Amino acid sequence: MASSTHVLCFVNNKGGSGKSTTCANVGYSLSSLGYKVLLIDGDMQLNLSLAYFDEDFVLETAKSDKNLYTAIKSQKDLSDYIFPTRYPGIDMILSSTLMSSIEYDLFTKWQREYILKNGLKNILTENKYDYILIDSPPTLGGWVMNILCASHYMITPVEASPWGLFGLANLFDFLNEIKYVTPDLQMLGVCITKADSRKSYLKQTLSALEELRHTHVFETYIKVDSAIEWSQENGRPVMDYKKSSRSAKEYLCLTKEVVERVTQ
Amino acid sequence: MSLSKKSIHRINKAVETQDFEKDSSVPLPPPTLSDTEKTPKNPLQKSRMIQNLPDYLL
Ligand SMILES: Nc1ncnc2c1ncn2[C@@H]1O[C@H](COP(=O)(O)OP(=O)(O)O)[C@@H](O)[C@H]1O
Ligand SMILES: [Mg+2]
């Protein structure tokens, strides 16, 4: 039976582009729209984990056996690595700082691009989730290949800066080269993050992006908002921390666009 | 040409050689260099995005 679960990953090899923030907040917004969500923290920086759990629990889990690193290393079914968050309808597989050595662990494995995809098979068959969102590290190695191979859709958060767009072009060149490994992966869209509307440069970025053909740019862009940092300081998605904040509203709009594109 | 515009052209070129998009019913133009200059922008996307900007930047 085909699964009805949509698997989305947030990928950009440029660090600080807003992957973890966007993954965490799109996840929460999806849940607020009534969808069941599984979040997977694919980065050793543990940021997605920290967006939902307190530091003690995140570090404890990172050291334990019940995290993504252990599951991938031993090629286990990921169903056994899921934790509920404090929000009904949102679960998570947490990461480990040991993810830093995942490339070595993958290297000797047969079909090493598909370990994550295989680990998700049962979860997909059960149809327990409407969405699985995967946060990724700022790299483009074998582990990110696993994330791309396990996903149906990819969303790329990008900072409105010249080097942000340069990095985006490098990412597309990479995707082009690996297309034969990920033929089913669809680029759902590019999302502008940390936009500072006081800066005249934002206009230049937006006008450059208008020249993009065949690549969707989400209409909602996420502006700089200190509520994001405060929410992260408090281990909560911004919509829970401060529902009235600008970024909470923007992430909800972005999420509605995501749902529309996935289900269209 | 500025770095950001050059990057956008590089993305267009990459996408034109491989079909990344979900909506593959949109016919892709042939991947020629001169083509990059000719194709009109997407007016809908432009107006909606610019709408979000404060007036003094426009
Ligand atoms: N809209 C925003 N406003 C203010 N700060 C933001 C916003 N989005 C992200 N940040 C901050 O920018 C930094 C990088 O974001 P992050 O999501 O960690 O990027 P990535 O996961 O791509 O490395 C973080 O410190 C985060 O708090
Ligand atoms: Mg991150």
mmCIF file of C-alpha atoms and ligand atoms in Angstrom:
data_model
loop_
_atom_site.group_PDB
_atom_site.id
_atom_site.type_symbol
_atom_site.label_atom_id
_atom_site.label_comp_id
_atom_site.label_asym_id
_atom_site.label_seq_id
_atom_site.Cartn_x
_atom_site.Cartn_y
_atom_site.Cartn_z
ATOM 1 C CA MET A 1 0.000 0.000 0.000
ATOM 2 C CA ALA A 2 1.322 3.428 -0.897
ATOM 3 C CA SER A 3 1.990 5.669 2.069
ATOM 4 C CA SER A 4 0.184 8.967 2.464
ATOM 5 C CA THR A 5 3.024 10.429 4.514
ATOM 6 C CA HIS A 6 4.893 13.304 2.896
ATOM 7 C CA VAL A 7 8.610 13.440 3.648
ATOM 8 C CA LEU A 8 10.166 16.909 3.406
ATOM 9 C CA CYS A 9 13.751 17.876 4.043
ATOM 10 C CA PHE A 10 15.290 21.271 4.717
ATOM 11 C CA VAL A 11 18.604 21.439 2.925
ATOM 12 C CA ASN A 12 21.189 24.113 2.250
ATOM 13 C CA ASN A 13 24.883 23.478 2.723
ATOM 14 C CA LYS A 14 25.312 27.067 3.837
ATOM 15 C CA GLY A 15 25.185 27.239 7.626
ATOM 16 C CA GLY A 16 22.951 29.803 9.304
ATOM 17 C CA SER A 17 20.479 29.931 6.432
ATOM 18 C CA GLY A 18 17.526 29.094 8.692
ATOM 19 C CA LYS A 19 17.096 25.340 8.093
ATOM 20 C CA SER A 20 16.589 24.320 11.705
ATOM 21 C CA THR A 21 14.437 27.336 12.573
ATOM 22 C CA THR A 22 12.265 26.751 9.517
ATOM 23 C CA CYS A 23 11.990 23.000 10.077
ATOM 24 C CA ALA A 24 10.998 23.506 13.724
ATOM 25 C CA ASN A 25 8.415 26.177 12.994
ATOM 26 C CA VAL A 26 6.895 24.668 9.860
ATOM 27 C CA GLY A 27 6.533 21.490 11.924
ATOM 28 C CA TYR A 28 4.645 23.304 14.658
ATOM 29 C CA SER A 29 2.468 25.164 12.165
ATOM 30 C CA LEU A 30 1.594 21.902 10.396
ATOM 31 C CA SER A 31 0.460 20.498 13.712
ATOM 32 C CA SER A 32 -1.617 23.616 14.405
ATOM 33 C CA LEU A 33 -3.345 22.956 11.076
ATOM 34 C CA GLY A 34 -4.252 19.483 12.317
ATOM 35 C CA TYR A 35 -1.529 17.373 10.707
ATOM 36 C CA LYS A 36 0.434 14.699 12.548
ATOM 37 C CA VAL A 37 4.132 15.457 12.368
ATOM 38 C CA LEU A 38 7.374 13.580 12.943
ATOM 39 C CA LEU A 39 10.503 15.739 13.149
ATOM 40 C CA ILE A 40 13.919 14.214 12.544
ATOM 41 C CA ASP A 41 17.002 16.074 13.726
ATOM 42 C CA GLY A 42 19.704 15.152 11.224
ATOM 43 C CA ASP A 43 22.328 17.567 12.498
ATOM 44 C CA MET A 44 24.956 17.077 15.201
ATOM 45 C CA GLN A 45 24.347 20.660 16.311
ATOM 46 C CA LEU A 46 21.116 19.375 17.921
ATOM 47 C CA ASN A 47 19.281 22.603 17.084
ATOM 48 C CA LEU A 48 15.985 21.030 16.048
ATOM 49 C CA SER A 49 16.078 18.924 19.219
ATOM 50 C CA LEU A 50 16.678 22.098 21.271
ATOM 51 C CA ALA A 51 13.724 23.804 19.621
ATOM 52 C CA TYR A 52 11.426 21.332 21.403
ATOM 53 C CA PHE A 53 13.233 19.867 24.396
ATOM 54 C CA ASP A 54 15.291 21.249 27.240
ATOM 55 C CA GLU A 55 19.043 21.103 27.075
ATOM 56 C CA ASP A 56 19.448 18.382 29.730
ATOM 57 C CA PHE A 57 17.166 16.009 27.898
ATOM 58 C CA VAL A 58 18.774 16.762 24.529
ATOM 59 C CA LEU A 59 22.297 16.100 25.842
ATOM 60 C CA GLU A 60 21.203 13.011 27.736
ATOM 61 C CA THR A 61 19.531 11.564 24.639
ATOM 62 C CA ALA A 62 22.557 12.479 22.531
ATOM 63 C CA LYS A 63 24.708 10.322 24.833
ATOM 64 C CA SER A 64 22.205 7.495 25.067
ATOM 65 C CA ASP A 65 21.461 4.769 22.529
ATOM 66 C CA LYS A 66 18.103 6.177 21.571
ATOM 67 C CA ASN A 67 19.081 8.731 18.958
ATOM 68 C CA LEU A 68 19.377 9.018 15.210
ATOM 69 C CA TYR A 69 23.093 8.306 15.151
ATOM 70 C CA THR A 70 22.724 4.927 16.848
ATOM 71 C CA ALA A 71 19.787 4.032 14.630
ATOM 72 C CA ILE A 72 21.626 4.845 11.405
ATOM 73 C CA LYS A 73 24.882 3.292 12.510
ATOM 74 C CA SER A 74 23.174 0.006 13.335
ATOM 75 C CA GLN A 75 20.668 0.289 10.458
ATOM 76 C CA LYS A 76 17.630 0.001 12.709
ATOM 77 C CA ASP A 77 13.948 0.626 12.146
ATOM 78 C CA LEU A 78 13.484 4.242 13.222
ATOM 79 C CA SER A 79 10.072 3.522 14.827
ATOM 80 C CA ASP A 80 11.883 2.588 18.017
ATOM 81 C CA TYR A 81 13.668 5.937 18.278
ATOM 82 C CA ILE A 82 10.679 8.261 18.421
ATOM 83 C CA PHE A 83 9.979 10.543 21.392
ATOM 84 C CA PRO A 84 6.762 12.464 21.967
ATOM 85 C CA THR A 85 7.252 16.220 22.369
ATOM 86 C CA ARG A 86 5.199 18.254 24.842
ATOM 87 C CA TYR A 87 2.792 18.936 21.968
ATOM 88 C CA PRO A 88 0.281 16.242 21.025
ATOM 89 C CA GLY A 89 0.653 15.476 17.342
ATOM 90 C CA ILE A 90 4.367 16.293 17.161
ATOM 91 C CA ASP A 91 6.978 13.574 17.733
ATOM 92 C CA MET A 92 10.721 13.691 17.235
ATOM 93 C CA ILE A 93 13.774 11.568 16.599
ATOM 94 C CA LEU A 94 16.599 13.423 18.309
ATOM 95 C CA SER A 95 20.169 13.725 17.139
ATOM 96 C CA SER A 96 23.573 13.132 18.674
ATOM 97 C CA THR A 97 26.853 15.012 18.625
ATOM 98 C CA LEU A 98 28.295 11.735 17.316
ATOM 99 C CA MET A 99 26.582 12.508 14.002
ATOM 100 C CA SER A 100 29.910 14.217 13.291
ATOM 101 C CA SER A 101 31.367 10.802 12.489
ATOM 102 C CA ILE A 102 28.411 9.445 10.525
ATOM 103 C CA GLU A 103 30.282 9.775 7.219
ATOM 104 C CA TYR A 104 32.832 7.187 8.403
ATOM 105 C CA ASP A 105 30.096 4.867 9.575
ATOM 106 C CA LEU A 106 28.230 5.088 6.295
ATOM 107 C CA PHE A 107 31.307 4.509 4.200
ATOM 108 C CA THR A 108 31.508 0.753 4.637
ATOM 109 C CA LYS A 109 27.788 0.069 4.288
ATOM 110 C CA TRP A 110 26.137 -1.503 1.305
ATOM 111 C CA GLN A 111 23.756 0.903 -0.479
ATOM 112 C CA ARG A 112 24.889 3.594 1.890
ATOM 113 C CA GLU A 113 22.681 6.326 0.400
ATOM 114 C CA TYR A 114 19.535 4.465 1.449
ATOM 115 C CA ILE A 115 20.034 3.702 5.161
ATOM 116 C CA LEU A 116 17.698 6.480 6.319
ATOM 117 C CA LYS A 117 15.113 5.625 3.659
ATOM 118 C CA ASN A 118 15.100 1.986 4.773
ATOM 119 C CA GLY A 119 14.875 2.967 8.439
ATOM 120 C CA LEU A 120 11.744 4.996 7.689
ATOM 121 C CA LYS A 121 9.950 2.249 5.749
ATOM 122 C CA ASN A 122 7.787 0.946 8.610
ATOM 123 C CA ILE A 123 6.871 4.435 9.785
ATOM 124 C CA LEU A 124 5.704 5.235 6.267
ATOM 125 C CA THR A 125 3.749 2.005 5.924
ATOM 126 C CA GLU A 126 1.931 2.651 9.200
ATOM 127 C CA ASN A 127 0.707 6.026 7.859
ATOM 128 C CA LYS A 128 0.915 7.359 11.393
ATOM 129 C CA TYR A 129 2.156 10.765 10.255
ATOM 130 C CA ASP A 130 0.971 13.221 7.637
ATOM 131 C CA TYR A 131 4.377 14.864 7.458
ATOM 132 C CA ILE A 132 7.922 13.858 8.289
ATOM 133 C CA LEU A 133 10.292 16.835 8.369
ATOM 134 C CA ILE A 134 14.038 16.279 8.304
ATOM 135 C CA ASP A 135 16.552 18.933 9.348
ATOM 136 C CA SER A 136 19.989 18.610 7.789
ATOM 137 C CA PRO A 137 23.544 19.687 8.568
ATOM 138 C CA PRO A 138 25.380 22.370 6.573
ATOM 139 C CA THR A 139 27.237 19.812 4.445
ATOM 140 C CA LEU A 140 26.722 17.899 1.203
ATOM 141 C CA GLY A 141 28.188 14.485 1.946
ATOM 142 C CA GLY A 142 26.890 10.938 2.158
ATOM 143 C CA TRP A 143 24.630 11.717 5.095
ATOM 144 C CA VAL A 144 22.846 14.544 3.297
ATOM 145 C CA MET A 145 22.532 12.166 0.330
ATOM 146 C CA ASN A 146 20.676 9.831 2.716
ATOM 147 C CA ILE A 147 18.353 12.687 3.671
ATOM 148 C CA LEU A 148 17.723 13.566 0.021
ATOM 149 C CA CYS A 149 17.099 9.929 -0.927
ATOM 150 C CA ALA A 150 14.611 9.490 1.927
ATOM 151 C CA SER A 151 12.617 12.619 1.022
ATOM 152 C CA HIS A 152 9.853 13.335 -1.457
ATOM 153 C CA TYR A 153 10.334 17.091 -1.316
ATOM 154 C CA MET A 154 13.096 19.496 -0.511
ATOM 155 C CA ILE A 155 12.781 23.029 0.822
ATOM 156 C CA THR A 156 15.771 25.323 0.760
ATOM 157 C CA PRO A 157 15.847 28.212 3.220
ATOM 158 C CA VAL A 158 18.164 30.922 1.996
ATOM 159 C CA GLU A 159 19.394 34.142 3.511
ATOM 160 C CA ALA A 160 18.827 37.272 1.458
ATOM 161 C CA SER A 161 22.517 37.992 0.839
ATOM 162 C CA PRO A 162 24.882 37.841 -2.157
ATOM 163 C CA TRP A 163 26.740 34.885 -0.673
ATOM 164 C CA GLY A 164 23.400 33.291 0.186
ATOM 165 C CA LEU A 165 22.451 33.290 -3.496
ATOM 166 C CA PHE A 166 25.933 32.196 -4.563
ATOM 167 C CA GLY A 167 25.589 29.251 -2.158
ATOM 168 C CA LEU A 168 22.160 28.483 -3.585
ATOM 169 C CA ALA A 169 23.663 28.220 -7.066
ATOM 170 C CA ASN A 170 26.325 25.827 -5.765
ATOM 171 C CA LEU A 171 23.583 23.741 -4.177
ATOM 172 C CA PHE A 172 21.702 23.507 -7.469
ATOM 173 C CA ASP A 173 24.876 22.455 -9.274
ATOM 174 C CA PHE A 174 25.263 19.694 -6.693
ATOM 175 C CA LEU A 175 21.632 18.593 -7.067
ATOM 176 C CA ASN A 176 22.151 18.463 -10.769
ATOM 177 C CA GLU A 177 25.106 16.139 -10.400
ATOM 178 C CA ILE A 178 23.311 13.720 -8.078
ATOM 179 C CA LYS A 179 19.971 13.751 -9.877
ATOM 180 C CA TYR A 180 20.441 10.161 -11.045
ATOM 181 C CA VAL A 181 20.557 8.989 -7.403
ATOM 182 C CA THR A 182 17.503 11.013 -6.339
ATOM 183 C CA PRO A 183 15.212 10.936 -9.398
ATOM 184 C CA ASP A 184 12.022 11.238 -7.316
ATOM 185 C CA LEU A 185 13.086 14.160 -5.178
ATOM 186 C CA GLN A 186 11.196 17.337 -5.988
ATOM 187 C CA MET A 187 12.355 20.845 -5.185
ATOM 188 C CA LEU A 188 9.308 22.283 -3.456
ATOM 189 C CA GLY A 189 10.727 25.761 -3.212
ATOM 190 C CA VAL A 190 13.213 28.283 -1.945
ATOM 191 C CA CYS A 191 12.268 30.195 1.180
ATOM 192 C CA ILE A 192 13.870 33.524 2.044
ATOM 193 C CA THR A 193 14.712 33.787 5.724
ATOM 194 C CA LYS A 194 16.058 36.449 8.052
ATOM 195 C CA ALA A 195 14.965 39.135 5.621
ATOM 196 C CA ASP A 196 15.678 42.601 6.963
ATOM 197 C CA SER A 197 13.225 44.971 5.330
ATOM 198 C CA ARG A 198 15.167 47.983 6.644
ATOM 199 C CA LYS A 199 18.023 47.062 4.332
ATOM 200 C CA SER A 200 17.897 48.203 0.722
ATOM 201 C CA TYR A 201 19.757 45.016 -0.214
ATOM 202 C CA LEU A 202 16.616 42.943 0.342
ATOM 203 C CA LYS A 203 15.103 44.549 -2.725
ATOM 204 C CA GLN A 204 18.102 43.518 -4.801
ATOM 205 C CA THR A 205 17.734 39.897 -3.619
ATOM 206 C CA LEU A 206 14.047 39.846 -4.402
ATOM 207 C CA SER A 207 14.568 41.305 -7.829
ATOM 208 C CA ALA A 208 17.355 38.802 -8.556
ATOM 209 C CA LEU A 209 15.055 35.963 -7.464
ATOM 210 C CA GLU A 210 12.368 37.117 -9.859
ATOM 211 C CA GLU A 211 14.651 35.991 -12.646
ATOM 212 C CA LEU A 212 14.471 32.395 -11.420
ATOM 213 C CA ARG A 213 12.711 30.167 -13.888
ATOM 214 C CA HIS A 214 11.189 26.753 -13.071
ATOM 215 C CA THR A 215 12.190 27.096 -9.416
ATOM 216 C CA HIS A 216 9.498 28.091 -6.991
ATOM 217 C CA VAL A 217 10.159 30.829 -4.456
ATOM 218 C CA PHE A 218 7.655 30.874 -1.607
ATOM 219 C CA GLU A 219 5.750 34.146 -1.530
ATOM 220 C CA THR A 220 6.032 34.369 2.231
ATOM 221 C CA TYR A 221 9.440 35.338 3.401
ATOM 222 C CA ILE A 222 10.506 35.229 6.995
ATOM 223 C CA LYS A 223 11.742 38.526 8.337
ATOM 224 C CA VAL A 224 14.294 39.067 11.072
ATOM 225 C CA ASP A 225 12.471 38.813 14.360
ATOM 226 C CA SER A 226 13.962 38.626 17.817
ATOM 227 C CA ALA A 227 10.970 36.512 18.907
ATOM 228 C CA ILE A 228 12.736 33.685 17.051
ATOM 229 C CA GLU A 229 15.785 33.935 19.261
ATOM 230 C CA TRP A 230 13.676 34.284 22.410
ATOM 231 C CA SER A 231 11.670 31.230 21.462
ATOM 232 C CA GLN A 232 14.872 29.248 20.914
ATOM 233 C CA GLU A 233 16.227 30.483 24.232
ATOM 234 C CA ASN A 234 13.121 28.952 25.788
ATOM 235 C CA GLY A 235 13.090 25.690 23.850
ATOM 236 C CA ARG A 236 9.801 26.329 22.088
ATOM 237 C CA PRO A 237 8.594 26.996 18.571
ATOM 238 C CA VAL A 238 7.835 30.682 18.089
ATOM 239 C CA MET A 239 4.101 30.118 17.608
ATOM 240 C CA ASP A 240 3.886 28.631 21.076
ATOM 241 C CA TYR A 241 6.288 31.141 22.622
ATOM 242 C CA LYS A 242 4.637 34.225 21.140
ATOM 243 C CA LYS A 243 1.689 33.572 18.884
ATOM 244 C CA SER A 244 1.243 37.271 18.116
ATOM 245 C CA SER A 245 4.816 37.675 16.808
ATOM 246 C CA ARG A 246 5.426 38.505 13.193
ATOM 247 C CA SER A 247 7.504 35.412 12.566
ATOM 248 C CA ALA A 248 4.823 33.133 14.042
ATOM 249 C CA LYS A 249 2.349 34.526 11.528
ATOM 250 C CA GLU A 250 4.857 34.321 8.681
ATOM 251 C CA TYR A 251 5.692 30.700 9.441
ATOM 252 C CA LEU A 252 1.995 29.832 9.436
ATOM 253 C CA CYS A 253 1.577 31.493 6.015
ATOM 254 C CA LEU A 254 4.647 29.694 4.696
ATOM 255 C CA THR A 255 3.295 26.397 5.995
ATOM 256 C CA LYS A 256 -0.021 26.911 4.230
ATOM 257 C CA GLU A 257 1.908 27.475 1.006
ATOM 258 C CA VAL A 258 3.885 24.285 1.654
ATOM 259 C CA VAL A 259 0.706 22.250 2.185
ATOM 260 C CA GLU A 260 -0.837 23.714 -0.935
ATOM 261 C CA ARG A 261 2.170 22.797 -3.062
ATOM 262 C CA VAL A 262 2.487 19.305 -1.607
ATOM 263 C CA THR A 263 -1.150 18.457 -2.111
ATOM 264 C CA GLN A 264 -1.717 20.200 -5.440
ATOM 265 C CA MET B 1 26.497 41.553 -13.769
ATOM 266 C CA SER B 2 26.222 41.346 -9.982
ATOM 267 C CA LEU B 3 27.024 38.217 -8.010
ATOM 268 C CA SER B 4 23.397 37.608 -7.059
ATOM 269 C CA LYS B 5 22.173 37.882 -10.662
ATOM 270 C CA LYS B 6 24.999 35.660 -11.896
ATOM 271 C CA SER B 7 24.022 33.088 -9.268
ATOM 272 C CA ILE B 8 20.401 33.158 -10.389
ATOM 273 C CA HIS B 9 21.469 32.560 -13.979
ATOM 274 C CA ARG B 10 23.591 29.641 -12.819
ATOM 275 C CA ILE B 11 20.570 28.130 -11.058
ATOM 276 C CA ASN B 12 18.414 28.564 -14.149
ATOM 277 C CA LYS B 13 21.039 26.795 -16.205
ATOM 278 C CA ALA B 14 21.300 23.924 -13.707
ATOM 279 C CA VAL B 15 17.529 23.483 -13.605
ATOM 280 C CA GLU B 16 17.183 23.615 -17.351
ATOM 281 C CA THR B 17 19.444 20.636 -17.774
ATOM 282 C CA GLN B 18 17.523 18.627 -15.151
ATOM 283 C CA ASP B 19 13.856 18.814 -14.280
ATOM 284 C CA PHE B 20 13.706 19.440 -10.517
ATOM 285 C CA GLU B 21 10.241 20.896 -10.414
ATOM 286 C CA LYS B 22 7.083 19.109 -9.379
ATOM 287 C CA ASP B 23 5.105 20.663 -12.202
ATOM 288 C CA SER B 24 6.831 19.102 -15.156
ATOM 289 C CA SER B 25 3.842 19.920 -17.362
ATOM 290 C CA VAL B 26 5.405 23.344 -17.884
ATOM 291 C CA PRO B 27 7.498 22.924 -21.026
ATOM 292 C CA LEU B 28 11.139 23.774 -20.459
ATOM 293 C CA PRO B 29 12.783 26.131 -22.918
ATOM 294 C CA PRO B 30 15.886 24.805 -24.659
ATOM 295 C CA PRO B 31 19.009 25.365 -22.553
ATOM 296 C CA THR B 32 20.681 28.029 -24.622
ATOM 297 C CA LEU B 33 22.623 30.927 -23.183
ATOM 298 C CA SER B 34 20.879 33.709 -25.068
ATOM 299 C CA ASP B 35 17.603 32.331 -23.810
ATOM 300 C CA THR B 36 18.390 33.461 -20.284
ATOM 301 C CA GLU B 37 18.083 37.068 -21.380
ATOM 302 C CA LYS B 38 14.882 36.641 -23.394
ATOM 303 C CA THR B 39 12.445 34.867 -21.085
ATOM 304 C CA PRO B 40 10.016 37.233 -19.325
ATOM 305 C CA LYS B 41 9.919 37.340 -15.557
ATOM 306 C CA ASN B 42 7.062 35.886 -13.621
ATOM 307 C CA PRO B 43 4.926 39.007 -13.007
ATOM 308 C CA LEU B 44 2.719 37.393 -10.349
ATOM 309 C CA GLN B 45 5.660 36.439 -8.214
ATOM 310 C CA LYS B 46 7.165 39.882 -8.581
ATOM 311 C CA SER B 47 4.106 41.831 -7.532
ATOM 312 C CA ARG B 48 3.287 39.612 -4.544
ATOM 313 C CA MET B 49 6.831 39.682 -3.200
ATOM 314 C CA ILE B 50 7.275 43.386 -3.641
ATOM 315 C CA GLN B 51 3.948 43.946 -1.877
ATOM 316 C CA ASN B 52 5.561 42.782 1.322
ATOM 317 C CA LEU B 53 8.200 45.515 1.216
ATOM 318 C CA PRO B 54 7.845 48.797 3.071
ATOM 319 C CA ASP B 55 6.980 51.689 0.749
ATOM 320 C CA TYR B 56 10.222 53.582 1.108
ATOM 321 C CA LEU B 57 12.177 50.749 -0.481
ATOM 322 C CA LEU B 58 10.107 50.793 -3.650
HETATM 323 N N1 LIG C 1 13.673 35.062 11.310
HETATM 324 C C1 LIG C 1 14.729 35.111 12.132
HETATM 325 N N2 LIG C 1 14.964 36.221 12.870
HETATM 326 C C2 LIG C 1 16.026 36.296 13.685
HETATM 327 N N3 LIG C 1 16.942 35.322 13.827
HETATM 328 C C3 LIG C 1 16.791 34.202 13.114
HETATM 329 C C4 LIG C 1 15.684 34.026 12.231
HETATM 330 N N4 LIG C 1 15.799 32.797 11.639
HETATM 331 C C5 LIG C 1 16.912 32.247 12.149
HETATM 332 N N5 LIG C 1 17.518 33.065 13.033
HETATM 333 C C6 LIG C 1 18.768 32.846 13.758
HETATM 334 O O1 LIG C 1 19.778 32.639 12.784
HETATM 335 C C7 LIG C 1 20.673 31.621 13.201
HETATM 336 C C8 LIG C 1 20.755 30.539 12.128
HETATM 337 O O2 LIG C 1 19.498 29.904 11.975
HETATM 338 P P1 LIG C 1 19.401 28.308 11.894
HETATM 339 O O3 LIG C 1 17.971 27.973 11.771
HETATM 340 O O4 LIG C 1 20.173 27.702 13.002
HETATM 341 O O5 LIG C 1 20.155 28.048 10.502
HETATM 342 P P2 LIG C 1 20.776 26.672 9.944
HETATM 343 O O6 LIG C 1 20.032 25.560 10.572
HETATM 344 O O7 LIG C 1 20.587 26.752 8.468
HETATM 345 O O8 LIG C 1 22.233 26.673 10.307
HETATM 346 C C9 LIG C 1 20.154 31.106 14.533
HETATM 347 O O9 LIG C 1 20.921 31.689 15.542
HETATM 348 C C10 LIG C 1 18.733 31.587 14.606
HETATM 349 O O10 LIG C 1 18.367 31.908 15.905
HETATM 350 MG MG MG C 2 20.731 23.916 11.658
#
